């Protein structure tokens, strides 16, 4: 029983526990090439939340990890069988309700730990700010906490070498052999600016990739996954430690 995981702990422990920071992991349920499970984003974000919180707890951080929200924004993938979509407006409603509870119980620091590229909490955090002026709400995309090229030979972003390696390390029983994976070949836009990331449009996933993956998984290994995972835990654990210890009235230097 880990006292910083709400799903595992109990009222006897929680009722007198001083909690500075709440962490909400948020994933998605979606096809990940042929070889990774639909819950890949959930499995990764939950494990990263728990192990980072453990590291922060060991540093003296007073924090709690809330249960992960297992469905994300998949508006560009509704024609892919059983990819389930929560619209951004639904996400905002959930986030608002969770924030209201934290605010009532004077847990004023709140980290949304995101594990899915289609989720974007930035504008929601802006809108929640004036509604809950005592709170400090922060978002983190764990997959941006490290440089992909420090650990992997190829990139892509979806069921690619990174995601496959990390899953081979943390949940090998759920990963099919790589000879069953598709190539993860993703098409680019014809319009140049959309590939340069200074113009943006949602991709129609089934027109971009045949096997639902973007990025080749074929050079993935559990060892690469372990090295990367350890770096993520170090980075996100430090973030949690700093947030838990921060003074909301004195955030700037
Ligand atoms: Zn993913």
XYZ file of C-alpha atoms and ligand atoms in Angstrom:
254
model
C 0.000 0.000 0.000
C 1.628 3.229 -1.190
C 0.294 6.212 0.840
C 0.772 8.572 -2.139
C -1.492 6.546 -4.480
C -5.130 7.432 -3.730
C -6.468 4.173 -5.228
C -4.328 2.130 -2.822
C -4.549 4.137 0.380
C -7.483 4.478 2.796
C -9.515 6.996 4.754
C -7.673 6.161 7.976
C -4.447 7.366 6.360
C -5.843 10.154 4.187
C -8.015 11.964 6.732
C -5.030 13.447 8.600
C -2.494 13.407 5.753
C -0.961 16.743 4.806
C -1.110 16.927 0.994
C 0.574 19.763 -0.898
C 0.229 18.479 -4.466
C -2.305 16.369 -6.373
C -1.280 14.645 -9.596
C -3.833 13.584 -12.217
C -2.478 11.232 -14.893
C -4.408 11.392 -18.172
C -4.023 8.930 -21.040
C -6.049 7.575 -23.971
C -7.442 4.313 -25.330
C -6.419 3.861 -28.948
C -4.806 1.505 -31.474
C -0.977 1.539 -31.271
C 0.270 -0.120 -34.471
C -0.346 -3.908 -34.459
C 1.940 -4.773 -31.569
C 1.149 -2.485 -28.597
C -2.010 -2.585 -26.439
C -4.817 -0.026 -26.749
C -4.023 1.144 -23.198
C -0.378 1.928 -24.000
C -0.739 5.612 -23.073
C -2.569 4.716 -19.840
C -0.079 2.055 -18.777
C 2.837 4.418 -19.382
C 1.356 7.521 -17.754
C 0.150 5.616 -14.669
C 3.509 3.940 -14.158
C 5.398 7.203 -14.718
C 3.088 9.019 -12.287
C 3.508 6.346 -9.599
C 7.282 5.941 -9.865
C 7.912 9.695 -10.116
C 5.671 10.204 -7.073
C 7.652 7.528 -5.232
C 10.868 9.432 -6.009
C 9.291 12.707 -4.861
C 7.880 11.045 -1.718
C 11.356 9.759 -0.897
C 12.517 13.409 -1.178
C 9.919 14.406 1.413
C 7.239 15.677 -1.008
C 3.687 15.566 0.334
C 1.664 14.497 -2.675
C -1.101 12.219 -3.878
C -1.605 10.578 -7.272
C -5.265 10.485 -8.337
C -6.655 7.649 -10.478
C -5.749 8.057 -14.145
C -8.376 9.191 -16.643
C -8.168 6.441 -19.268
C -9.855 8.128 -22.278
C -8.451 11.085 -24.203
C -9.118 13.273 -27.240
C -9.242 11.111 -30.382
C -11.327 13.300 -32.687
C -9.056 12.547 -35.662
C -9.392 8.790 -35.249
C -13.106 8.133 -34.958
C -13.057 5.828 -38.001
C -10.507 3.547 -36.287
C -12.386 0.728 -34.548
C -12.842 1.278 -30.792
C -10.620 4.305 -30.505
C -12.784 6.102 -27.968
C -12.968 9.904 -27.922
C -13.554 12.366 -25.081
C -14.128 15.789 -26.569
C -12.049 18.654 -25.143
C -15.230 20.163 -23.680
C -15.892 16.878 -21.823
C -12.326 16.897 -20.559
C -12.793 20.444 -19.319
C -15.925 19.401 -17.407
C -14.023 16.552 -15.732
C -11.065 18.769 -14.961
C -13.313 21.438 -13.480
C -15.020 18.903 -11.174
C -11.696 17.453 -9.980
C -10.259 20.941 -9.427
C -13.338 21.925 -7.402
C -12.766 18.992 -5.023
C -9.068 19.805 -4.584
C -9.884 23.458 -3.963
C -12.497 22.539 -1.298
C -9.937 20.426 0.539
C -7.243 23.089 0.288
C -4.952 21.057 -1.946
C -3.951 24.081 -3.972
C -1.200 22.642 -6.169
C -2.362 20.458 -9.030
C -0.333 18.747 -11.748
C -1.998 17.219 -14.803
C 0.422 14.599 -16.099
C -0.417 13.973 -19.725
C 0.534 10.917 -21.738
C -1.323 11.423 -25.049
C -0.541 13.827 -27.874
C -4.205 14.560 -28.642
C -4.790 15.913 -25.125
C -4.034 19.612 -24.726
C -4.731 21.089 -21.304
C -3.079 24.467 -21.722
C -6.157 26.514 -22.587
C -8.200 24.627 -19.994
C -5.660 25.563 -17.316
C -5.953 29.208 -18.417
C -9.746 29.044 -18.072
C -9.611 27.310 -14.662
C -7.190 29.915 -13.288
C -9.693 32.739 -12.677
C -12.300 30.242 -11.362
C -9.907 28.888 -8.718
C -7.616 31.805 -7.870
C -6.023 30.069 -4.884
C -4.781 27.208 -7.025
C -1.595 26.680 -8.987
C -2.446 24.360 -11.875
C 0.335 22.973 -14.011
C 0.478 20.636 -17.026
C 3.290 18.312 -18.108
C 3.626 16.137 -21.201
C 6.030 13.480 -19.892
C 7.119 12.556 -23.445
C 8.638 16.035 -23.816
C 10.839 15.677 -20.726
C 13.813 14.209 -22.635
C 15.451 14.395 -26.072
C 14.312 11.431 -28.165
C 17.636 11.296 -30.010
C 19.541 10.754 -26.731
C 17.994 7.298 -26.473
C 16.547 6.216 -29.823
C 17.560 5.934 -33.477
C 14.167 6.757 -34.977
C 11.253 8.948 -33.937
C 7.630 9.326 -34.940
C 5.468 9.844 -31.898
C 2.969 7.001 -31.980
C 3.815 3.349 -31.253
C 7.317 4.255 -32.371
C 10.727 3.093 -31.119
C 10.365 5.075 -27.877
C 6.876 3.902 -26.921
C 7.692 0.331 -27.916
C 10.962 0.288 -25.925
C 9.329 1.714 -22.792
C 6.467 -0.796 -23.049
C 8.946 -3.658 -23.592
C 10.512 -2.577 -20.314
C 7.437 -1.877 -18.148
C 4.813 -4.266 -19.598
C 6.576 -6.879 -21.792
C 3.708 -9.338 -21.392
C 1.458 -6.976 -23.393
C 3.806 -6.367 -26.354
C 3.672 -8.635 -29.423
C 6.940 -9.732 -31.073
C 8.292 -7.003 -33.347
C 7.937 -9.165 -36.450
C 4.182 -8.743 -35.988
C 4.417 -4.922 -35.964
C 3.711 -2.754 -38.995
C 6.326 -0.354 -40.321
C 4.705 2.700 -38.700
C 5.138 4.703 -41.894
C 3.432 8.085 -41.478
C 2.630 10.350 -44.422
C 3.418 14.075 -44.268
C 1.109 16.943 -45.247
C 1.485 18.298 -48.810
C 1.451 21.822 -47.301
C 4.962 22.561 -46.094
C 4.164 24.825 -43.138
C 2.043 22.087 -41.572
C 5.137 19.859 -41.390
C 7.268 22.672 -39.971
C 5.047 23.055 -36.929
C 4.362 26.777 -37.336
C 1.003 26.022 -38.890
C -1.181 23.296 -37.442
C -4.112 21.117 -38.463
C -5.355 17.877 -36.975
C -4.253 14.814 -38.915
C -6.861 12.357 -40.213
C -5.066 9.388 -38.739
C -6.322 6.674 -41.083
C -5.143 8.719 -44.094
C -1.684 9.206 -42.569
C -0.856 5.635 -41.525
C -2.009 2.165 -42.616
C -1.196 0.315 -39.361
C -2.095 3.202 -36.942
C 1.581 3.638 -35.982
C 3.740 6.652 -36.800
C 7.440 5.908 -36.451
C 9.213 2.589 -36.923
C 9.214 0.382 -33.819
C 11.721 -2.104 -35.225
C 14.833 -0.928 -33.398
C 13.100 -0.934 -30.003
C 14.711 -2.835 -27.114
C 13.791 -3.130 -23.420
C 17.217 -1.788 -22.475
C 16.640 1.443 -24.421
C 13.246 1.605 -22.719
C 14.787 1.203 -19.281
C 17.371 3.951 -19.828
C 14.732 6.357 -21.120
C 12.233 5.443 -18.391
C 14.813 6.135 -15.685
C 15.488 9.566 -17.189
C 11.747 10.343 -17.293
C 11.310 9.346 -13.627
C 14.247 11.553 -12.652
C 12.825 14.567 -14.526
C 9.167 14.163 -13.553
C 10.103 13.190 -9.975
C 12.072 16.416 -9.660
C 9.154 18.408 -11.051
C 6.817 16.859 -8.471
C 9.305 17.524 -5.661
C 9.692 21.163 -6.677
C 5.945 21.686 -7.090
C 5.140 20.090 -3.722
C 7.662 22.336 -2.004
C 6.795 25.529 -3.894
C 5.213 28.604 -2.311
C 2.336 29.653 -4.602
C 2.769 33.282 -3.511
C 6.436 33.307 -4.443
C 6.803 31.522 -7.776
C 9.173 33.879 -9.599
C 12.810 34.825 -9.188
Zn 0.843 6.396 -27.351
